[in-house]
């Protein structure tokens, strides 16, 4: 059976990935071996799973294994499995394209800067194509499980934009990947080096990884790994290093995880879980269709990747394995959605994850800061989505504050409550576009004056999140840019007297301003918030804030109108001046300028910038000599 090999072009994304990999992924070259062993292990897993329904797929070769062999003279390295295998169509489809969701977005993120991009590629999970980091030519021989008499297929490429495909006589079930190593990668055609890599990266693979015994022309193979799924071993027997390597294997990450939790549950429901908190966010954390969830096994048999039903959306960054003793082997995604057992496991795993985070927050403050930086905004989604665990999630929040320097969110709600002033009943917070903007906000003036701590929030989810919280440890929350300031006992008798006095003395002024501003504002009031700024806009409690408004508008939804009140600082010289202004036109200009300033401070823009500037210039010219 001879034919001319058929030529195929790689998908554009694959071409790009290959280029990047060949040119920029120097620092972790050995990951190619982990990826290929991982594919071999996946292929064996798939065969074992399919053989549950169709035992004949195992033919007469039921012991699933992985073989690694090399030839130092020829500079070749081969990785073989006797798993599910590929036919011609499979090879063309799987070894010529990238099927991952979000691939297109991923490529948009690449900057062309090799340093940065190689980091990103690591997060993307390079898979089979990582062969080309060390090889200038790769051959794949494969034969699909099921029909021992069918021909095999040979796939080959030199990473030059194309691959070839042809049928072959060679027909062992499974797949053999042969790497023709580059000159600078011949170190990998070395028994000692390979053994140490296998032990380091693939010890926990559930199948034996076999290598030729050392010694000249030795034909005997021996197992070089433990070949026992890591999570089935006792916790006390597993080294931290092994946990870390297993994480790298399942997460295709080459950075260590921050923390993990390994548990066996016995009794009515029996399962083992191994959950990891990664140390950096994947590129597609905010893409709805991104894959998430745990690797699901039933009684050690691999069932599926990305089983999403075992953790809520807001814990989508968790990686790990779940091995159930009770679920049926033929469990499907549909079944997972409706099974009440799954629901119960989901609550338990959610709790376990939140406990793990709480422990990290308590014992490893620096690690937790890293976690918070990468995943804090995602965890915040849980405040809205998971009422049962709301208090628990709230205690995991870290927030910037007027009582801490810098943009780093460091303060927990417990810290805040612990140092509230005597007589203070509310947890005060302010939402702005950035922490810097929040710090400079006029809404803080009076509170700063009184030394009252205010939490500063600037994540996109914050307004939405705060819409779902009522209280923490019995203390209710208060947005300092809305409604009355509600200082309660923090307001002294003098404060009260001064406020009353101010209100009494400004009735006429307030009415004049309101008449001028008309429908732009709901009310004009004397402010207790301000000390240095002439005026600010204040929404009422139920109104949509600037952040939610922007989110709605960005998604094309109509945001209901909200009409703020204008609070004026009657002690401010500008207000005094306005009060003394007789001329209608000038009064108008001054009022609208004060209003626009307040609008700027609140939302970062004015509704009619042209008009605003003309007004400002009229005034400037009038004061110039
Ligand atoms: P991933 O493993 O994340 O799917 P890879 O790039 O590692 O991505 O592999 C791409 C695909 O090629 C796999 O999903 C699988 O379908 C196929 N494949 C790779 N290696 C093997 C193998 N040893 N046996 C069978 N199929 C394989
Ligand atoms: Mg893979």
XYZ file of C-alpha atoms and ligand atoms in Angstrom:
653
model
C 0.000 0.000 0.000
C 1.923 3.002 -1.163
C 0.557 6.435 -1.761
C 1.912 9.924 -1.972
C 1.534 11.632 1.374
C -1.342 14.087 1.354
C -0.407 17.657 2.272
C -2.450 19.791 4.638
C -1.949 23.319 5.908
C -2.180 24.003 9.627
C -4.983 26.229 10.864
C -3.712 29.825 11.046
C -3.739 29.816 14.850
C -1.631 26.665 14.960
C 0.901 28.246 12.633
C 1.100 31.239 14.889
C 1.397 29.088 18.003
C 4.169 27.015 16.421
C 6.112 30.122 15.497
C 5.834 31.506 18.995
C 6.741 28.252 20.591
C 9.776 27.651 18.485
C 11.042 31.164 19.036
C 10.048 32.136 22.522
C 9.493 29.201 24.805
C 13.010 28.548 26.022
C 12.644 28.572 29.755
C 10.577 25.446 30.261
C 11.543 23.350 27.291
C 11.063 20.063 29.113
C 7.312 20.599 29.413
C 6.911 18.938 26.017
C 7.450 15.581 27.725
C 4.792 16.255 30.308
C 2.345 17.236 27.542
C 3.029 14.121 25.461
C 2.820 11.763 28.434
C -0.341 13.521 29.445
C -1.823 12.952 25.969
C -0.816 9.294 26.138
C -2.461 9.003 29.524
C -5.610 10.744 28.221
C -5.689 8.308 25.292
C -5.477 5.334 27.665
C -8.153 6.882 29.872
C -10.450 7.311 26.886
C -9.985 3.737 25.778
C -10.679 2.407 29.254
C -13.804 4.535 29.428
C -15.098 3.475 26.002
C -14.320 -0.157 26.751
C -16.839 -0.060 29.590
C -19.574 -0.055 26.965
C -17.619 -1.863 24.225
C -15.158 -4.327 25.779
C -14.014 -5.543 22.355
C -12.142 -2.245 21.904
C -9.461 -3.663 24.170
C -8.806 -6.394 21.556
C -6.403 -8.806 23.252
C -4.296 -6.088 24.771
C -6.026 -4.922 27.942
C -3.079 -3.645 29.920
C -2.816 0.019 29.169
C 0.678 1.444 29.310
C 2.988 4.164 28.107
C 6.428 3.513 26.647
C 9.267 5.966 26.277
C 12.284 5.121 24.168
C 15.190 7.015 22.648
C 18.122 6.647 20.328
C 21.010 8.933 21.190
C 22.776 8.347 17.867
C 19.759 9.114 15.740
C 18.659 11.846 18.161
C 15.133 10.487 18.369
C 12.731 10.149 21.230
C 9.439 8.276 21.106
C 6.384 8.236 23.334
C 3.935 5.418 22.749
C 0.606 4.450 24.261
C -1.831 1.616 23.547
C -4.863 3.797 24.090
C -7.738 4.970 21.928
C -5.629 5.947 18.883
C -6.578 8.103 15.922
C -7.747 7.372 12.410
C -6.968 9.565 9.427
C -9.765 12.063 10.054
C -8.939 12.284 13.765
C -5.296 12.993 13.043
C -6.132 15.719 10.525
C -8.656 17.314 12.853
C -6.777 16.994 16.159
C -3.214 17.544 15.061
C -3.867 20.414 12.690
C -6.156 22.706 14.634
C -6.733 24.006 18.129
C -10.185 23.164 19.392
C -10.026 25.154 22.609
C -12.752 27.696 23.096
C -11.524 31.252 23.243
C -8.530 30.511 21.019
C -9.219 33.502 18.818
C -9.374 35.840 21.836
C -6.193 34.304 23.126
C -4.351 35.185 19.943
C -5.641 38.725 20.069
C -3.962 39.085 23.441
C -0.524 38.159 22.156
C 1.592 41.271 22.052
C 4.490 40.230 19.843
C 6.732 40.712 22.867
C 8.367 37.313 23.279
C 8.843 37.559 27.007
C 5.231 38.362 27.709
C 3.875 36.008 25.111
C 5.797 33.029 26.395
C 4.128 33.605 29.777
C 0.734 33.672 28.108
C 1.425 30.569 26.099
C 2.171 28.762 29.308
C -1.279 29.681 30.535
C -2.886 28.611 27.309
C -1.619 25.045 27.627
C 0.535 24.186 24.665
C -0.329 20.518 24.312
C 0.837 18.395 21.413
C 2.417 21.290 19.534
C 4.973 21.710 22.319
C 6.817 18.820 20.593
C 8.246 21.428 18.287
C 10.029 23.210 21.102
C 12.612 20.430 20.970
C 12.037 18.702 17.638
C 12.461 19.953 14.104
C 10.447 17.065 12.771
C 7.651 15.095 14.398
C 6.087 11.860 13.198
C 2.947 10.347 14.657
C 1.898 6.773 13.967
C -1.540 5.815 15.149
C -4.197 3.165 14.861
C -7.612 3.551 16.332
C -8.927 0.993 18.793
C -11.551 -1.400 17.497
C -10.344 -3.018 14.299
C -6.988 -4.751 14.551
C -6.930 -5.373 10.797
C -7.342 -1.765 9.731
C -4.411 0.280 8.481
C -2.702 2.840 10.603
C -2.013 6.436 9.770
C 1.246 8.377 9.654
C 1.199 12.108 10.359
C 4.389 14.130 9.921
C 5.447 17.743 10.031
C 8.470 19.970 10.169
C 6.464 22.832 11.644
C 6.812 24.692 8.354
C 3.133 25.450 8.029
C 2.124 22.048 6.741
C 1.805 18.448 7.734
C 1.460 15.314 5.656
C -0.791 12.362 6.207
C -0.692 8.867 4.726
C -1.856 5.360 5.534
C 0.668 2.868 6.859
C 0.905 -0.853 7.336
C 2.177 -0.403 10.837
C -0.805 -1.091 13.014
C -0.247 -1.346 16.727
C -3.228 0.022 18.561
C -2.653 3.454 19.988
C -0.251 6.199 19.163
C 3.497 6.605 18.854
C 4.933 10.098 18.678
C 8.491 10.216 17.343
C 10.475 13.377 17.883
C 13.521 14.111 15.740
C 15.363 16.262 18.209
C 17.009 19.527 17.313
C 20.772 19.638 17.844
C 20.419 21.809 20.886
C 17.890 19.408 22.389
C 19.765 16.142 22.128
C 20.077 16.115 25.938
C 16.589 14.640 25.872
C 17.811 11.489 24.144
C 19.352 10.375 27.393
C 18.062 7.688 29.731
C 19.049 9.332 32.944
C 17.588 12.710 31.978
C 14.346 11.138 30.772
C 13.886 9.043 33.894
C 14.331 12.024 36.135
C 11.842 14.036 34.070
C 9.279 11.254 34.127
C 9.618 10.893 37.880
C 9.369 14.601 38.322
C 6.443 15.321 36.048
C 4.591 12.090 35.585
C 5.068 9.951 38.642
C 1.392 10.120 39.512
C 0.150 9.124 36.060
C -2.194 6.227 36.639
C -0.543 4.038 33.975
C 2.920 2.506 34.084
C 5.451 4.532 32.136
C 8.004 2.042 30.830
C 11.579 2.616 29.753
C 14.281 0.305 28.507
C 16.491 -0.966 31.323
C 19.864 0.727 31.305
C 22.604 -1.228 29.602
C 23.655 -1.895 26.087
C 20.929 -3.035 23.714
C 18.701 -4.060 26.560
C 15.319 -5.192 25.312
C 13.581 -5.333 28.674
C 11.353 -2.485 29.735
C 10.743 -1.483 33.335
C 8.305 0.857 34.970
C 9.817 4.163 36.053
C 6.857 5.727 37.834
C 4.583 4.821 40.720
C 1.642 4.348 38.355
C -0.837 5.082 41.068
C -3.281 7.946 40.756
C -2.070 10.520 43.242
C -5.406 11.247 44.874
C -5.923 7.570 45.749
C -2.861 7.604 47.995
C -2.947 8.563 51.655
C -2.371 12.236 52.345
C 0.409 11.511 54.765
C 2.381 9.647 52.114
C 2.320 12.417 49.536
C 5.070 15.015 49.386
C 4.204 18.647 48.684
C 6.375 18.404 45.613
C 4.160 15.605 44.279
C 1.047 17.667 44.854
C 2.616 20.535 42.938
C 3.601 18.356 40.020
C 0.187 16.824 39.833
C -1.270 20.305 39.663
C 0.999 21.202 36.767
C -0.141 18.048 35.031
C -3.873 18.648 35.338
C -3.750 22.416 34.925
C -1.087 22.496 32.188
C 0.496 25.274 34.167
C 4.162 25.643 34.846
C 3.778 27.780 37.894
C 3.078 26.219 41.300
C -0.403 26.415 42.820
C -0.983 28.600 45.872
C -2.759 25.985 47.935
C -4.616 22.697 47.769
C -7.007 20.564 49.725
C -7.114 16.780 49.465
C -9.991 14.964 51.105
C -11.648 11.612 51.247
C -15.290 11.572 52.263
C -16.694 8.336 53.604
C -20.130 7.255 54.724
C -23.365 7.715 52.857
C -21.595 9.372 49.971
C -18.049 8.365 49.113
C -15.704 10.445 47.090
C -12.224 11.888 47.007
C -11.496 15.434 45.976
C -8.253 17.225 45.330
C -8.789 20.952 44.804
C -6.139 23.473 43.824
C -5.999 27.251 43.915
C -3.796 28.387 40.998
C -1.449 31.303 41.476
C -2.484 33.186 38.373
C -5.639 33.757 36.413
C -6.059 32.009 33.063
C -6.417 34.252 30.026
C -10.074 33.325 29.618
C -11.251 33.826 33.207
C -13.970 36.214 32.071
C -15.123 34.335 29.012
C -18.429 32.687 29.659
C -17.704 29.743 27.392
C -14.244 29.080 28.843
C -13.768 25.579 30.144
C -13.928 25.200 33.901
C -14.620 22.543 36.471
C -12.995 19.393 37.775
C -11.653 16.270 36.173
C -14.258 13.649 37.014
C -13.430 10.019 37.763
C -15.770 7.291 38.915
C -14.050 4.551 40.903
C -10.672 5.551 39.383
C -11.980 5.479 35.815
C -11.647 8.774 34.014
C -15.072 10.027 32.918
C -14.709 13.605 31.717
C -12.733 16.815 31.845
C -14.308 20.094 32.907
C -17.167 18.699 34.973
C -18.685 22.074 35.843
C -21.457 20.925 38.120
C -19.334 20.431 41.201
C -18.448 24.040 41.860
C -20.329 27.325 41.422
C -19.433 29.813 38.714
C -17.674 32.141 41.132
C -15.173 29.391 41.990
C -14.436 28.691 38.335
C -10.711 29.255 38.873
C -10.372 26.109 41.009
C -8.643 23.176 39.330
C -8.726 19.612 40.533
C -10.004 16.094 40.525
C -13.121 14.475 41.871
C -13.336 10.698 42.129
C -16.764 9.399 43.106
C -17.574 5.904 44.307
C -21.320 6.305 43.858
C -21.986 7.881 40.482
C -22.751 5.452 37.666
C -19.904 4.863 35.211
C -22.095 5.957 32.332
C -22.851 9.309 33.958
C -23.386 12.088 31.421
C -23.296 15.868 31.648
C -27.093 15.932 31.484
C -27.341 13.553 34.388
C -24.899 15.613 36.422
C -27.188 18.584 36.048
C -30.154 16.893 37.655
C -28.607 14.494 40.134
C -29.302 15.433 43.759
C -26.117 13.671 44.864
C -24.184 16.059 42.664
C -25.945 18.992 44.276
C -24.913 17.786 47.728
C -21.306 17.293 46.625
C -21.332 20.760 45.125
C -22.287 22.350 48.442
C -19.661 20.344 50.268
C -16.927 21.199 47.760
C -17.922 24.868 47.818
C -17.574 24.880 51.587
C -14.267 23.087 51.362
C -12.926 25.636 48.908
C -14.067 28.591 51.002
C -12.461 26.990 54.072
C -9.236 26.529 52.144
C -9.278 30.205 51.168
C -10.062 31.261 54.727
C -7.129 29.239 55.986
C -4.825 30.844 53.448
C -6.122 34.294 54.354
C -5.342 33.633 57.995
C -2.024 31.794 57.806
C -0.428 32.969 54.582
C -1.176 36.615 54.141
C 1.173 37.152 51.218
C -0.145 34.210 49.261
C -3.635 35.374 49.954
C -2.770 38.810 48.587
C -1.641 37.119 45.362
C -4.832 35.115 45.284
C -6.910 38.215 45.844
C -5.157 40.144 43.100
C -5.783 37.370 40.576
C -9.222 36.146 41.613
C -10.740 38.634 44.063
C -13.187 40.151 41.573
C -14.399 36.653 40.617
C -14.918 35.624 44.222
C -16.941 38.814 44.702
C -19.506 37.423 42.251
C -20.277 34.865 44.948
C -21.575 37.557 47.287
C -24.476 37.993 44.890
C -24.758 34.429 43.626
C -24.478 32.386 46.789
C -26.659 33.709 49.617
C -25.972 30.607 51.728
C -22.271 31.365 51.908
C -22.538 35.151 51.703
C -21.162 35.908 55.186
C -18.317 33.474 54.599
C -17.411 35.109 51.292
C -17.704 38.578 52.791
C -15.140 37.662 55.397
C -12.766 36.745 52.556
C -12.987 40.188 50.947
C -9.952 42.457 50.954
C -10.577 46.123 50.352
C -8.602 49.356 50.087
C -9.384 51.901 52.746
C -8.857 55.503 53.771
C -6.937 54.114 56.762
C -4.364 52.246 54.656
C -1.995 53.636 52.091
C -1.759 52.555 48.476
C -4.028 50.800 46.028
C -3.534 47.341 47.500
C -6.728 45.962 48.981
C -5.581 44.945 52.448
C -8.438 45.492 54.859
C -10.891 42.744 55.746
C -14.377 43.542 56.970
C -13.428 42.026 60.303
C -10.472 44.463 60.524
C -12.843 47.307 59.766
C -15.462 46.320 62.289
C -12.765 45.712 64.889
C -11.556 49.296 64.688
C -14.841 51.146 64.264
C -15.151 54.253 66.386
C -17.246 54.040 69.499
C -20.765 54.989 68.583
C -20.222 54.076 64.908
C -22.940 51.797 63.614
C -22.296 51.585 59.890
C -19.618 50.216 57.639
C -18.944 53.158 55.318
C -17.819 52.578 51.738
C -17.346 54.477 48.525
C -17.363 53.145 44.961
C -15.304 54.946 42.315
C -13.561 54.253 39.020
C -10.195 53.788 40.665
C -8.788 53.813 44.164
C -6.988 57.060 43.358
C -10.256 58.666 42.278
C -11.897 57.368 45.437
C -9.196 58.842 47.668
C -9.654 62.275 46.108
C -13.414 62.146 46.265
C -15.295 65.060 47.910
C -17.693 62.557 49.506
C -14.960 61.729 52.015
C -14.274 65.237 53.301
C -16.363 65.281 56.455
C -15.655 61.634 57.238
C -11.937 62.249 56.931
C -12.320 65.249 59.184
C -13.822 63.007 61.812
C -11.262 60.231 61.278
C -13.938 57.755 60.219
C -12.620 54.899 58.078
C -14.182 54.421 54.652
C -13.682 51.351 52.467
C -12.758 52.199 48.882
C -14.064 49.999 46.096
C -13.167 50.209 42.419
C -13.762 46.783 40.830
C -16.317 46.539 38.063
C -18.460 44.176 40.125
C -18.504 46.303 43.260
C -21.738 48.218 42.834
C -23.503 45.031 41.795
C -22.013 43.174 44.736
C -22.896 45.848 47.273
C -26.452 45.699 45.982
C -26.619 42.224 47.538
C -25.202 42.834 50.990
C -27.154 44.084 53.925
C -24.795 43.582 56.818
C -21.668 41.991 58.157
C -21.371 40.863 61.789
C -24.594 42.714 62.461
C -23.325 46.034 61.040
C -25.092 47.456 58.034
C -23.343 49.041 55.077
C -23.583 52.651 54.015
C -22.584 54.090 50.640
C -21.207 57.533 51.485
C -22.221 58.932 48.099
C -25.912 58.220 48.583
C -28.763 59.476 50.694
C -28.120 60.931 54.115
C -24.744 60.258 55.622
C -26.339 58.656 58.685
C -23.558 59.455 61.104
C -25.746 58.569 64.061
C -23.920 58.991 67.346
C -20.846 60.203 65.472
C -22.599 63.516 64.920
C -21.890 65.804 67.874
C -24.294 68.301 69.404
C -22.264 71.111 67.814
C -22.488 69.429 64.409
C -26.245 69.275 64.755
C -26.587 72.864 65.848
C -24.343 74.059 63.012
C -26.336 72.069 60.474
C -29.629 73.445 61.712
C -28.230 76.922 61.602
C -26.987 76.437 58.033
C -30.344 75.115 56.866
C -32.192 77.969 58.480
C -29.914 80.568 56.935
C -30.026 79.193 53.395
C -33.676 78.513 52.611
C -33.840 81.297 50.060
C -30.542 80.377 48.408
C -31.506 76.707 48.092
C -34.771 77.628 46.431
C -33.058 79.973 43.988
C -30.551 77.268 43.019
C -33.278 74.654 42.603
C -35.282 77.012 40.381
C -32.219 77.529 38.229
C -31.272 73.843 37.958
C -34.873 72.735 37.506
C -35.224 69.088 36.467
C -31.548 68.358 36.571
C -31.757 67.614 40.265
C -34.299 66.168 42.615
C -33.591 68.482 45.529
C -31.047 71.056 46.615
C -29.891 70.492 50.185
C -27.361 71.723 52.684
C -24.483 69.258 52.826
C -22.917 67.706 55.907
C -20.501 65.713 53.762
C -18.374 68.542 52.471
C -15.736 70.730 54.032
C -13.618 71.959 51.060
C -15.709 71.382 47.966
C -18.622 73.689 47.040
C -21.120 70.996 46.085
C -21.701 67.332 45.311
C -24.397 65.177 43.753
C -26.024 62.532 45.886
C -28.073 59.614 44.636
C -30.831 58.137 46.712
C -30.436 54.605 48.047
C -32.238 52.758 45.279
C -30.811 54.666 42.327
C -28.557 53.100 39.756
C -24.968 54.265 40.261
C -22.427 55.214 37.604
C -20.845 51.746 37.509
C -24.056 49.772 36.992
C -25.219 52.352 34.500
C -22.084 51.798 32.424
C -22.421 48.017 32.616
C -26.026 48.163 31.445
C -25.213 50.577 28.650
C -22.275 48.432 27.532
C -24.606 45.454 27.203
C -27.116 47.531 25.263
C -29.753 47.638 27.995
C -31.718 50.737 28.859
C -30.664 52.065 32.251
C -33.576 53.554 34.204
C -33.053 57.278 34.823
C -32.005 58.411 38.268
C -32.211 61.968 39.513
C -29.622 62.948 42.125
C -29.910 65.705 44.674
C -27.417 68.538 44.822
C -25.819 69.084 48.184
C -24.197 72.459 48.675
C -21.555 73.494 51.162
C -23.007 76.841 52.283
C -19.862 77.689 54.225
C -17.816 77.675 51.015
C -16.819 81.129 49.640
C -18.192 80.253 46.221
C -21.639 79.616 47.665
C -21.435 82.833 49.619
C -20.588 84.611 46.401
C -23.499 82.955 44.595
C -25.811 83.997 47.389
C -24.718 87.613 46.924
C -25.127 87.565 43.139
C -28.030 89.699 41.981
C -27.769 89.478 38.204
C -29.860 86.663 36.756
C -27.363 85.670 34.015
C -24.381 85.548 36.312
C -26.307 83.609 38.970
C -27.257 81.112 36.289
C -23.675 80.649 35.114
C -22.359 80.196 38.634
C -25.050 77.711 39.602
C -24.567 75.597 36.510
C -20.810 75.625 36.960
C -21.138 74.346 40.497
C -23.559 71.711 39.263
C -21.246 70.590 36.446
C -18.317 70.368 38.842
C -20.345 68.105 41.068
C -21.324 66.051 38.049
C -17.678 65.732 37.035
C -16.688 64.533 40.492
C -19.502 62.001 40.501
C -19.312 60.505 37.015
C -16.155 61.823 35.381
C -17.995 63.754 32.692
C -20.466 66.585 32.130
C -23.465 66.213 29.850
C -22.584 69.172 27.614
C -18.814 69.851 27.690
C -19.067 72.652 25.081
C -21.597 74.586 27.108
C -19.595 73.963 30.262
C -16.462 75.466 28.704
C -18.268 78.523 27.266
C -19.702 79.227 30.695
C -16.340 78.822 32.366
C -14.694 81.129 29.846
C -17.379 83.804 30.245
C -16.638 83.865 33.945
C -12.892 83.823 33.494
C -13.052 86.759 31.083
C -15.279 88.689 33.464
C -12.724 88.441 36.289
C -9.749 89.307 34.065
C -8.604 92.921 34.218
P -5.494 18.597 24.561
O -4.781 17.388 25.114
O -5.604 19.706 25.540
O -6.807 18.245 23.906
P -3.324 18.561 22.714
O -2.747 19.582 21.800
O -2.390 17.981 23.727
O -4.578 19.199 23.400
O -3.871 17.376 21.839
C -4.792 17.640 20.804
C -5.645 16.428 20.507
O -4.891 15.454 19.761
C -6.152 15.660 21.694
O -7.332 16.255 22.217
C -6.421 14.285 21.099
O -7.678 14.275 20.434
C -5.343 14.151 20.048
N -4.206 13.394 20.591
C -3.025 13.886 20.977
N -2.217 12.900 21.427
C -2.913 11.745 21.309
C -2.655 10.359 21.621
N -1.487 9.969 22.150
N -3.621 9.466 21.353
C -4.794 9.852 20.834
N -5.111 11.118 20.540
C -4.197 12.066 20.770
Mg -2.868 17.398 25.771
